[in-house]
Amino acid sequence: MEQAIKNPLGVEKPGKLLVKFAVPSIIAMLVSALYNIVDQIFIGQSVGMLGNAATNVAFPLTTVCTAIALLLGIGGAANFNLSMGAREEKRASGFIGGSIVLLITCGVVLMLVVRIFLNPMMHAFGATPDVLEYALTYTGITSFGFPFLIFSTGASNLIRADGSPKFSMACVLVGAVINTILDPLFIFGFNMGMAGAALATILGQIVSALFAAYYLIFRFKTTRLRKDAFQVTWSKSRAIMGLGAAACFNQLAMMAVQIALNNVLTYYGALSVYGSEIPLAVVGIIMKVNMIFMSIIIGIAQGLQPISSFNYGAQKYGRVRETYRKAITAATIISICAFLAFQLFPRQIIGIFGAGSEEYFHFAERCFRIFLLFTFVNGIQPVTSNFFSSIGKATKGIWLSLTRQIIFLLPLVLILPVFLGIDGVMYAGPVADGMAALAAILLVTKEMKNMKQLEYLQAS
């Protein structure tokens, strides 16, 4: 095909392409995770355990922003690459334009909703009376950055789909560097505490959004973005949301579990020797640390997307299968390394986020080792879920995205503590991880066989 010959996605070695697209994506995801990790470290050193608990309470809203950004960014990117692989350039440009308009609109709407319902949201997310003031301060400021966070995160996927993974990485990197520099200045230098951490975060997000806007306006190269490309229709929106739904639902599922966890930890923690605040702060830190590991996995999955989408659209099924095999191998190696770190060095990791009582560190060590026991298989489900979305199999991608968080983990988090107390939360993690990985393996094995049959039919 002429388009496949012109586009390196259709001719370069899949392994080389995966490195080219995944490495910048991994760096971008890691840097994005730093927005929360850096805040957590500096807040832990200045405000203390209650400040860490407050960022945990506020974290679901960051997850909502990411979910919306991935819904529209990955959905637009996947449709764009599939259309380019099928040589439908005008249709492809429409998906980019539609995604841009939807990202901006949804960001503004979310900011307004959070501003109106801020107080009841913090209560619903599990804030205790001691934590509430800190949570309101932090979220009250960061909510103004939601439109910029959603736009920059979603646009980075569109930029990567255009064949510029390094610029996509730079958009996120510049914001995180600004956040990291301003955090200690505002928190300690200006003695702003939680407000300083929040202000540093949104300033970084604004700069990231400006970088992304510059690329989309002046440097988009694969196709021309004419005025009619920015028209939003229901059919275009449905197609975008269909292929972005798996990544979105995975984030929303994480948010639902986070809210349930916060409330379960508060209730059963009060019945334990640890009290409410220790489990709430510890699990918040574990989620943020695990987010670093998952950022690498998601970066691999995002690097997989444009390669798989283009080649599936061009009916090059062998290249699609080879790309998936290399991606899942890399994800598994990373997962094993993370598993060893979580099992061998939990006290050292938790110590980075500030001091605490002996009960605090005792609970943290047990929670790390039990809740993250099956980390070594945690790369399989997100990579496979994103793979199905990238080849246009939205239903399978959505179902897989819901397995770990909603279908398995959420019920276990609610049921096991009834019998095991606070320990039930810890044991819910490895059970859900193992079952989600098994579901992904069964589904993708069948898909690989189907693609082999399609290759055979092409050759005959």
GROMACS .gro file of C-alpha atoms in nm:
model
  460
    1MET     CA    1   0.000   0.000   0.000
    2GLU     CA    2   0.123   0.349  -0.086
    3GLN     CA    3   0.037   0.491   0.257
    4ALA     CA    4   0.212   0.201   0.435
    5ILE     CA    5   0.523   0.259   0.224
    6LYS     CA    6   0.530   0.632   0.305
    7ASN     CA    7   0.461   0.592   0.678
    8PRO     CA    8   0.741   0.434   0.887
    9LEU     CA    9   0.477   0.274   1.111
   10GLY     CA   10   0.411   0.030   0.827
   11VAL     CA   11   0.770  -0.060   0.733
   12GLU     CA   12   1.019  -0.014   1.018
   13LYS     CA   13   1.091  -0.308   1.250
   14PRO     CA   14   0.823  -0.331   1.524
   15GLY     CA   15   1.086  -0.357   1.797
   16LYS     CA   16   1.259  -0.040   1.681
   17LEU     CA   17   0.926   0.143   1.652
   18LEU     CA   18   0.820   0.029   1.999
   19VAL     CA   19   1.138   0.172   2.151
   20LYS     CA   20   1.092   0.494   1.954
   21PHE     CA   21   0.734   0.545   2.073
   22ALA     CA   22   0.734   0.374   2.414
   23VAL     CA   23   1.046   0.528   2.568
   24PRO     CA   24   0.930   0.892   2.534
   25SER     CA   25   0.584   0.783   2.646
   26ILE     CA   26   0.728   0.610   2.953
   27ILE     CA   27   0.929   0.920   3.041
   28ALA     CA   28   0.621   1.137   2.994
   29MET     CA   29   0.410   0.911   3.216
   30LEU     CA   30   0.677   0.899   3.485
   31VAL     CA   31   0.710   1.274   3.478
   32SER     CA   32   0.333   1.310   3.496
   33ALA     CA   33   0.333   1.088   3.805
   34LEU     CA   34   0.582   1.328   3.961
   35TYR     CA   35   0.310   1.592   3.983
   36ASN     CA   36   0.159   1.388   4.264
   37ILE     CA   37   0.471   1.220   4.403
   38VAL     CA   38   0.666   1.546   4.446
   39ASP     CA   39   0.368   1.711   4.615
   40GLN     CA   40   0.335   1.410   4.846
   41ILE     CA   41   0.703   1.416   4.947
   42PHE     CA   42   0.720   1.791   5.015
   43ILE     CA   43   0.381   1.795   5.188
   44GLY     CA   44   0.489   1.501   5.405
   45GLN     CA   45   0.804   1.689   5.506
   46SER     CA   46   0.623   2.018   5.580
   47VAL     CA   47   0.261   1.948   5.677
   48GLY     CA   48   0.298   1.586   5.787
   49MET     CA   49   0.073   1.282   5.785
   50LEU     CA   50  -0.252   1.481   5.766
   51GLY     CA   51  -0.126   1.657   5.454
   52ASN     CA   52  -0.045   1.322   5.292
   53ALA     CA   53  -0.391   1.196   5.383
   54ALA     CA   54  -0.544   1.509   5.224
   55THR     CA   55  -0.368   1.451   4.890
   56ASN     CA   56  -0.499   1.095   4.900
   57VAL     CA   57  -0.853   1.227   4.947
   58ALA     CA   58  -0.806   1.472   4.657
   59PHE     CA   59  -0.645   1.216   4.426
   60PRO     CA   60  -0.972   1.079   4.273
   61LEU     CA   61  -1.026   1.411   4.095
   62THR     CA   62  -0.684   1.390   3.933
   63THR     CA   63  -0.787   1.044   3.821
   64VAL     CA   64  -1.106   1.187   3.667
   65CYS     CA   65  -0.896   1.438   3.471
   66THR     CA   66  -0.672   1.160   3.342
   67ALA     CA   67  -0.975   0.947   3.253
   68ILE     CA   68  -1.130   1.224   3.042
   69ALA     CA   69  -0.796   1.302   2.878
   70LEU     CA   70  -0.739   0.937   2.783
   71LEU     CA   71  -1.099   0.892   2.667
   72LEU     CA   72  -1.060   1.171   2.413
   73GLY     CA   73  -0.683   1.162   2.354
   74ILE     CA   74  -0.632   0.788   2.306
   75GLY     CA   75  -0.969   0.760   2.132
   76GLY     CA   76  -0.877   1.033   1.886
   77ALA     CA   77  -0.525   0.895   1.836
   78ALA     CA   78  -0.641   0.539   1.771
   79ASN     CA   79  -0.906   0.648   1.521
   80PHE     CA   80  -0.653   0.876   1.354
   81ASN     CA   81  -0.393   0.601   1.307
   82LEU     CA   82  -0.650   0.343   1.195
   83SER     CA   83  -0.782   0.590   0.937
   84MET     CA   84  -0.434   0.680   0.813
   85GLY     CA   85  -0.348   0.310   0.781
   86ALA     CA   86  -0.663   0.268   0.568
   87ARG     CA   87  -0.562   0.577   0.360
   88GLU     CA   88  -0.858   0.791   0.476
   89GLU     CA   89  -0.670   1.117   0.542
   90LYS     CA   90  -0.964   1.358   0.564
   91ARG     CA   91  -1.145   1.133   0.810
   92ALA     CA   92  -0.824   1.103   1.012
   93SER     CA   93  -0.781   1.481   1.047
   94GLY     CA   94  -1.141   1.507   1.169
   95PHE     CA   95  -1.062   1.283   1.464
   96ILE     CA   96  -0.773   1.507   1.570
   97GLY     CA   97  -0.982   1.824   1.545
   98GLY     CA   98  -1.278   1.667   1.723
   99SER     CA   99  -1.059   1.545   2.007
  100ILE     CA  100  -0.911   1.891   2.059
  101VAL     CA  101  -1.253   2.057   2.087
  102LEU     CA  102  -1.384   1.789   2.323
  103LEU     CA  103  -1.076   1.806   2.548
  104ILE     CA  104  -1.112   2.182   2.597
  105THR     CA  105  -1.488   2.164   2.657
  106CYS     CA  106  -1.474   1.879   2.908
  107GLY     CA  107  -1.190   2.043   3.102
  108VAL     CA  108  -1.386   2.361   3.158
  109VAL     CA  109  -1.704   2.173   3.255
  110LEU     CA  110  -1.521   1.957   3.512
  111MET     CA  111  -1.359   2.261   3.672
  112LEU     CA  112  -1.698   2.429   3.716
  113VAL     CA  113  -1.857   2.115   3.864
  114VAL     CA  114  -1.578   2.069   4.117
  115ARG     CA  115  -1.588   2.437   4.218
  116ILE     CA  116  -1.963   2.410   4.287
  117PHE     CA  117  -1.957   2.076   4.475
  118LEU     CA  118  -1.610   2.088   4.635
  119ASN     CA  119  -1.708   2.041   5.000
  120PRO     CA  120  -1.947   1.746   4.957
  121MET     CA  121  -1.697   1.582   4.721
  122MET     CA  122  -1.422   1.587   4.984
  123HIS     CA  123  -1.659   1.430   5.237
  124ALA     CA  124  -1.761   1.164   4.985
  125PHE     CA  125  -1.397   1.087   4.906
  126GLY     CA  126  -1.330   0.994   5.271
  127ALA     CA  127  -1.197   1.311   5.438
  128THR     CA  128  -1.199   1.293   5.817
  129PRO     CA  129  -1.261   1.612   6.022
  130ASP     CA  130  -0.887   1.654   6.079
  131VAL     CA  131  -0.805   1.609   5.710
  132LEU     CA  132  -1.091   1.811   5.556
  133GLU     CA  133  -0.934   2.157   5.582
  134TYR     CA  134  -0.615   2.045   5.408
  135ALA     CA  135  -0.811   1.865   5.136
  136LEU     CA  136  -1.029   2.170   5.067
  137THR     CA  137  -0.724   2.397   5.040
  138TYR     CA  138  -0.536   2.166   4.806
  139THR     CA  139  -0.827   2.074   4.578
  140GLY     CA  140  -0.972   2.423   4.579
  141ILE     CA  141  -0.659   2.550   4.406
  142THR     CA  142  -0.575   2.251   4.183
  143SER     CA  143  -0.928   2.250   4.040
  144PHE     CA  144  -0.839   2.564   3.841
  145GLY     CA  145  -0.574   2.360   3.660
  146PHE     CA  146  -0.808   2.081   3.550
  147PRO     CA  147  -0.873   2.224   3.199
  148PHE     CA  148  -0.498   2.253   3.138
  149LEU     CA  149  -0.425   1.905   3.280
  150ILE     CA  150  -0.693   1.741   3.066
  151PHE     CA  151  -0.587   1.923   2.749
  152SER     CA  152  -0.213   1.859   2.787
  153THR     CA  153  -0.258   1.491   2.880
  154GLY     CA  154  -0.502   1.423   2.597
  155ALA     CA  155  -0.308   1.625   2.340
  156SER     CA  156   0.012   1.435   2.417
  157ASN     CA  157  -0.155   1.124   2.272
  158LEU     CA  158  -0.251   1.313   1.957
  159ILE     CA  159   0.104   1.442   1.917
  160ARG     CA  160   0.244   1.091   1.960
  161ALA     CA  161  -0.001   0.961   1.698
  162ASP     CA  162   0.137   1.224   1.457
  163GLY     CA  163   0.478   1.057   1.487
  164SER     CA  164   0.636   1.296   1.740
  165PRO     CA  165   0.679   1.097   2.062
  166LYS     CA  166   0.968   1.315   2.179
  167PHE     CA  167   0.765   1.636   2.158
  168SER     CA  168   0.481   1.457   2.334
  169MET     CA  169   0.724   1.375   2.613
  170ALA     CA  170   0.853   1.734   2.623
  171CYS     CA  171   0.501   1.869   2.679
  172VAL     CA  172   0.471   1.674   3.002
  173LEU     CA  173   0.835   1.711   3.103
  174VAL     CA  174   0.840   2.091   3.101
  175GLY     CA  175   0.539   2.109   3.333
  176ALA     CA  176   0.682   1.860   3.579
  177VAL     CA  177   1.017   2.040   3.593
  178ILE     CA  178   0.839   2.366   3.674
  179ASN     CA  179   0.631   2.190   3.940
  180THR     CA  180   0.940   2.034   4.098
  181ILE     CA  181   1.125   2.367   4.112
  182LEU     CA  182   0.831   2.566   4.247
  183ASP     CA  183   0.718   2.310   4.509
  184PRO     CA  184   0.997   2.373   4.765
  185LEU     CA  185   0.997   2.745   4.683
  186PHE     CA  186   0.625   2.789   4.755
  187ILE     CA  187   0.596   2.532   5.038
  188PHE     CA  188   0.909   2.620   5.235
  189GLY     CA  189   1.039   2.950   5.092
  190PHE     CA  190   0.702   3.131   5.098
  191ASN     CA  191   0.565   2.911   5.381
  192MET     CA  192   0.246   2.837   5.181
  193GLY     CA  193   0.209   2.471   5.282
  194MET     CA  194  -0.070   2.286   5.098
  195ALA     CA  195  -0.160   2.596   4.897
  196GLY     CA  196   0.198   2.624   4.771
  197ALA     CA  197   0.204   2.264   4.650
  198ALA     CA  198  -0.126   2.315   4.470
  199LEU     CA  199  -0.015   2.640   4.306
  200ALA     CA  200   0.311   2.485   4.183
  201THR     CA  201   0.112   2.199   4.029
  202ILE     CA  202  -0.127   2.414   3.826
  203LEU     CA  203   0.148   2.643   3.698
  204GLY     CA  204   0.328   2.340   3.559
  205GLN     CA  205   0.006   2.217   3.398
  206ILE     CA  206  -0.054   2.553   3.229
  207VAL     CA  207   0.290   2.551   3.067
  208SER     CA  208   0.243   2.190   2.949
  209ALA     CA  209  -0.087   2.285   2.787
  210LEU     CA  210   0.073   2.579   2.607
  211PHE     CA  211   0.345   2.353   2.466
  212ALA     CA  212   0.085   2.106   2.339
  213ALA     CA  213  -0.126   2.382   2.183
  214TYR     CA  214   0.180   2.517   2.001
  215TYR     CA  215   0.245   2.178   1.836
  216LEU     CA  216  -0.116   2.119   1.733
  217ILE     CA  217  -0.148   2.466   1.582
  218PHE     CA  218   0.190   2.508   1.412
  219ARG     CA  219   0.371   2.173   1.381
  220PHE     CA  220   0.116   1.897   1.311
  221LYS     CA  221   0.270   1.718   1.012
  222THR     CA  222   0.091   1.398   0.905
  223THR     CA  223  -0.218   1.572   0.773
  224ARG     CA  224  -0.354   1.926   0.745
  225LEU     CA  225  -0.596   2.034   1.017
  226ARG     CA  226  -0.843   2.245   0.820
  227LYS     CA  227  -1.129   2.438   0.975
  228ASP     CA  228  -1.384   2.165   0.905
  229ALA     CA  229  -1.174   1.915   1.101
  230PHE     CA  230  -1.280   2.090   1.424
  231GLN     CA  231  -1.651   2.029   1.368
  232VAL     CA  232  -1.783   1.797   1.638
  233THR     CA  233  -2.054   1.552   1.534
  234TRP     CA  234  -2.217   1.272   1.731
  235SER     CA  235  -2.076   1.001   1.502
  236LYS     CA  236  -1.724   1.141   1.535
  237SER     CA  237  -1.757   1.178   1.913
  238ARG     CA  238  -1.894   0.826   1.947
  239ALA     CA  239  -1.605   0.681   1.749
  240ILE     CA  240  -1.350   0.871   1.960
  241MET     CA  241  -1.508   0.774   2.290
  242GLY     CA  242  -1.552   0.414   2.175
  243LEU     CA  243  -1.178   0.353   2.130
  244GLY     CA  244  -1.080   0.568   2.428
  245ALA     CA  245  -1.331   0.411   2.664
  246ALA     CA  246  -1.106   0.127   2.783
  247ALA     CA  247  -0.833   0.363   2.908
  248CYS     CA  248  -1.096   0.597   3.050
  249PHE     CA  249  -1.287   0.326   3.235
  250ASN     CA  250  -0.962   0.192   3.376
  251GLN     CA  251  -0.897   0.533   3.532
  252LEU     CA  252  -1.256   0.573   3.653
  253ALA     CA  253  -1.238   0.225   3.801
  254MET     CA  254  -0.924   0.330   3.988
  255MET     CA  255  -1.113   0.632   4.119
  256ALA     CA  256  -1.408   0.422   4.235
  257VAL     CA  257  -1.174   0.184   4.414
  258GLN     CA  258  -0.982   0.478   4.566
  259ILE     CA  259  -1.301   0.628   4.708
  260ALA     CA  260  -1.414   0.290   4.842
  261LEU     CA  261  -1.068   0.227   4.986
  262ASN     CA  262  -1.061   0.563   5.162
  263ASN     CA  263  -1.395   0.501   5.330
  264VAL     CA  264  -1.318   0.137   5.417
  265LEU     CA  265  -0.977   0.233   5.556
  266THR     CA  266  -1.129   0.511   5.765
  267TYR     CA  267  -1.397   0.281   5.909
  268TYR     CA  268  -1.195  -0.034   5.973
  269GLY     CA  269  -0.883   0.162   6.064
  270ALA     CA  270  -1.074   0.319   6.353
  271LEU     CA  271  -1.152  -0.033   6.476
  272SER     CA  272  -0.785  -0.136   6.464
  273VAL     CA  273  -0.476  -0.042   6.665
  274TYR     CA  274  -0.369   0.190   6.383
  275GLY     CA  275  -0.656   0.440   6.392
  276SER     CA  276  -0.813   0.604   6.084
  277GLU     CA  277  -0.534   0.835   5.968
  278ILE     CA  278  -0.246   0.585   5.946
  279PRO     CA  279  -0.414   0.347   5.696
  280LEU     CA  280  -0.549   0.643   5.497
  281ALA     CA  281  -0.205   0.803   5.466
  282VAL     CA  282  -0.018   0.476   5.402
  283VAL     CA  283  -0.247   0.345   5.128
  284GLY     CA  284  -0.238   0.687   4.963
  285ILE     CA  285   0.142   0.666   4.949
  286ILE     CA  286   0.130   0.307   4.821
  287MET     CA  287  -0.105   0.414   4.543
  288LYS     CA  288   0.129   0.695   4.442
  289VAL     CA  289   0.436   0.468   4.449
  290ASN     CA  290   0.252   0.201   4.252
  291MET     CA  291   0.156   0.476   4.009
  292ILE     CA  292   0.525   0.516   3.922
  293PHE     CA  293   0.542   0.150   3.825
  294MET     CA  294   0.211   0.167   3.639
  295SER     CA  295   0.329   0.478   3.455
  296ILE     CA  296   0.600   0.269   3.292
  297ILE     CA  297   0.347   0.002   3.198
  298ILE     CA  298   0.101   0.255   3.059
  299GLY     CA  299   0.387   0.420   2.870
  300ILE     CA  300   0.459   0.087   2.701
  301ALA     CA  301   0.088   0.046   2.623
  302GLN     CA  302   0.071   0.395   2.474
  303GLY     CA  303   0.383   0.331   2.265
  304LEU     CA  304   0.211   0.020   2.134
  305GLN     CA  305  -0.100   0.211   2.021
  306PRO     CA  306   0.006   0.396   1.702
  307ILE     CA  307   0.203   0.096   1.573
  308SER     CA  308  -0.080  -0.152   1.628
  309SER     CA  309  -0.351   0.085   1.502
  310PHE     CA  310  -0.176   0.175   1.177
  311ASN     CA  311  -0.074  -0.181   1.090
  312TYR     CA  312  -0.413  -0.327   1.179
  313GLY     CA  313  -0.575  -0.065   0.956
  314ALA     CA  314  -0.326  -0.162   0.682
  315GLN     CA  315  -0.404  -0.534   0.742
  316LYS     CA  316  -0.044  -0.617   0.840
  317TYR     CA  317  -0.142  -0.862   1.111
  318GLY     CA  318   0.201  -1.019   1.156
  319ARG     CA  319   0.345  -0.681   1.252
  320VAL     CA  320   0.057  -0.628   1.495
  321ARG     CA  321   0.124  -0.959   1.670
  322GLU     CA  322   0.499  -0.901   1.687
  323THR     CA  323   0.450  -0.555   1.837
  324TYR     CA  324   0.222  -0.694   2.109
  325ARG     CA  325   0.466  -0.974   2.196
  326LYS     CA  326   0.753  -0.730   2.241
  327ALA     CA  327   0.539  -0.491   2.445
  328ILE     CA  328   0.413  -0.758   2.682
  329THR     CA  329   0.765  -0.895   2.732
  330ALA     CA  330   0.896  -0.552   2.828
  331ALA     CA  331   0.599  -0.494   3.062
  332THR     CA  332   0.656  -0.826   3.239
  333ILE     CA  333   1.025  -0.755   3.298
  334ILE     CA  334   0.939  -0.418   3.451
  335SER     CA  335   0.668  -0.580   3.665
  336ILE     CA  336   0.913  -0.831   3.811
  337CYS     CA  337   1.159  -0.553   3.900
  338ALA     CA  338   0.882  -0.355   4.075
  339PHE     CA  339   0.770  -0.667   4.264
  340LEU     CA  340   1.123  -0.716   4.402
  341ALA     CA  341   1.149  -0.351   4.509
  342PHE     CA  342   0.812  -0.355   4.688
  343GLN     CA  343   0.890  -0.679   4.870
  344LEU     CA  344   1.250  -0.601   4.969
  345PHE     CA  345   1.247  -0.229   5.048
  346PRO     CA  346   0.902  -0.121   5.175
  347ARG     CA  347   1.031   0.066   5.483
  348GLN     CA  348   1.289   0.256   5.281
  349ILE     CA  349   1.026   0.356   5.023
  350ILE     CA  350   0.772   0.474   5.280
  351GLY     CA  351   1.045   0.666   5.464
  352ILE     CA  352   1.090   0.895   5.164
  353PHE     CA  353   0.749   1.046   5.237
  354GLY     CA  354   0.823   1.166   5.590
  355ALA     CA  355   0.847   1.038   5.946
  356GLY     CA  356   0.586   0.850   6.145
  357SER     CA  357   0.525   0.630   6.447
  358GLU     CA  358   0.635   0.268   6.470
  359GLU     CA  359   0.273   0.164   6.412
  360TYR     CA  360   0.275   0.372   6.094
  361PHE     CA  361   0.582   0.197   5.954
  362HIS     CA  362   0.462  -0.147   6.068
  363PHE     CA  363   0.133  -0.107   5.882
  364ALA     CA  364   0.313   0.036   5.578
  365GLU     CA  365   0.553  -0.260   5.549
  366ARG     CA  366   0.273  -0.517   5.575
  367CYS     CA  367   0.054  -0.329   5.328
  368PHE     CA  368   0.333  -0.302   5.070
  369ARG     CA  369   0.418  -0.671   5.090
  370ILE     CA  370   0.062  -0.805   5.088
  371PHE     CA  371  -0.136  -0.560   4.872
  372LEU     CA  372   0.132  -0.557   4.601
  373LEU     CA  373   0.219  -0.927   4.622
  374PHE     CA  374   0.116  -1.004   4.260
  375THR     CA  375   0.280  -0.698   4.106
  376PHE     CA  376   0.483  -0.927   3.877
  377VAL     CA  377   0.172  -0.994   3.662
  378ASN     CA  378   0.032  -0.642   3.670
  379GLY     CA  379   0.171  -0.543   3.330
  380ILE     CA  380  -0.045  -0.790   3.140
  381GLN     CA  381  -0.394  -0.645   3.187
  382PRO     CA  382  -0.333  -0.274   3.102
  383VAL     CA  383  -0.115  -0.349   2.798
  384THR     CA  384  -0.367  -0.602   2.664
  385SER     CA  385  -0.663  -0.373   2.729
  386ASN     CA  386  -0.499  -0.088   2.538
  387PHE     CA  387  -0.399  -0.329   2.261
  388PHE     CA  388  -0.761  -0.424   2.195
  389SER     CA  389  -0.863  -0.058   2.180
  390SER     CA  390  -0.578   0.020   1.940
  391ILE     CA  391  -0.699  -0.241   1.690
  392GLY     CA  392  -1.059  -0.118   1.708
  393LYS     CA  393  -1.191  -0.391   1.943
  394ALA     CA  394  -1.345  -0.143   2.187
  395THR     CA  395  -1.575  -0.388   2.368
  396LYS     CA  396  -1.294  -0.625   2.461
  397GLY     CA  397  -1.073  -0.335   2.564
  398ILE     CA  398  -1.343  -0.190   2.788
  399TRP     CA  399  -1.421  -0.525   2.951
  400LEU     CA  400  -1.056  -0.591   3.026
  401SER     CA  401  -1.010  -0.241   3.166
  402LEU     CA  402  -1.283  -0.312   3.420
  403THR     CA  403  -1.165  -0.656   3.533
  404ARG     CA  404  -0.907  -0.570   3.799
  405GLN     CA  405  -1.060  -0.259   3.954
  406ILE     CA  406  -1.437  -0.299   3.925
  407ILE     CA  407  -1.513  -0.667   3.865
  408PHE     CA  408  -1.257  -0.808   4.109
  409LEU     CA  409  -1.094  -0.552   4.340
  410LEU     CA  410  -1.392  -0.336   4.440
  411PRO     CA  411  -1.613  -0.625   4.562
  412LEU     CA  412  -1.316  -0.779   4.747
  413VAL     CA  413  -1.233  -0.448   4.918
  414LEU     CA  414  -1.590  -0.429   5.046
  415ILE     CA  415  -1.631  -0.797   5.141
  416LEU     CA  416  -1.298  -0.918   5.283
  417PRO     CA  417  -1.268  -0.653   5.560
  418VAL     CA  418  -1.599  -0.777   5.702
  419PHE     CA  419  -1.421  -1.101   5.790
  420LEU     CA  420  -1.056  -0.993   5.818
  421GLY     CA  421  -1.080  -0.633   5.934
  422ILE     CA  422  -0.820  -0.391   5.799
  423ASP     CA  423  -0.614  -0.687   5.672
  424GLY     CA  424  -0.893  -0.767   5.427
  425VAL     CA  425  -0.803  -0.457   5.226
  426MET     CA  426  -0.447  -0.585   5.186
  427TYR     CA  427  -0.543  -0.934   5.069
  428ALA     CA  428  -0.793  -0.797   4.815
  429GLY     CA  429  -0.503  -0.665   4.603
  430PRO     CA  430  -0.319  -0.984   4.502
  431VAL     CA  431  -0.640  -1.179   4.444
  432ALA     CA  432  -0.771  -0.914   4.202
  433ASP     CA  433  -0.433  -0.884   4.028
  434GLY     CA  434  -0.406  -1.256   3.958
  435MET     CA  435  -0.762  -1.290   3.825
  436ALA     CA  436  -0.730  -0.984   3.597
  437ALA     CA  437  -0.405  -1.114   3.447
  438LEU     CA  438  -0.563  -1.453   3.377
  439ALA     CA  439  -0.861  -1.293   3.201
  440ALA     CA  440  -0.629  -1.088   2.980
  441ILE     CA  441  -0.417  -1.392   2.885
  442LEU     CA  442  -0.724  -1.594   2.782
  443LEU     CA  443  -0.869  -1.313   2.571
  444VAL     CA  444  -0.551  -1.211   2.389
  445THR     CA  445  -0.456  -1.572   2.313
  446LYS     CA  446  -0.780  -1.611   2.120
  447GLU     CA  447  -0.720  -1.282   1.936
  448MET     CA  448  -0.370  -1.387   1.830
  449LYS     CA  449  -0.515  -1.707   1.679
  450ASN     CA  450  -0.774  -1.502   1.489
  451MET     CA  451  -0.502  -1.281   1.339
  452LYS     CA  452  -0.303  -1.587   1.234
  453GLN     CA  453  -0.609  -1.709   1.043
  454LEU     CA  454  -0.644  -1.369   0.874
  455GLU     CA  455  -0.278  -1.390   0.767
  456TYR     CA  456  -0.339  -1.734   0.624
  457LEU     CA  457  -0.639  -1.614   0.426
  458GLN     CA  458  -0.434  -1.322   0.287
  459ALA     CA  459  -0.158  -1.557   0.172
  460SER     CA  460  -0.394  -1.806   0.007
   0.00000   0.00000   0.00000
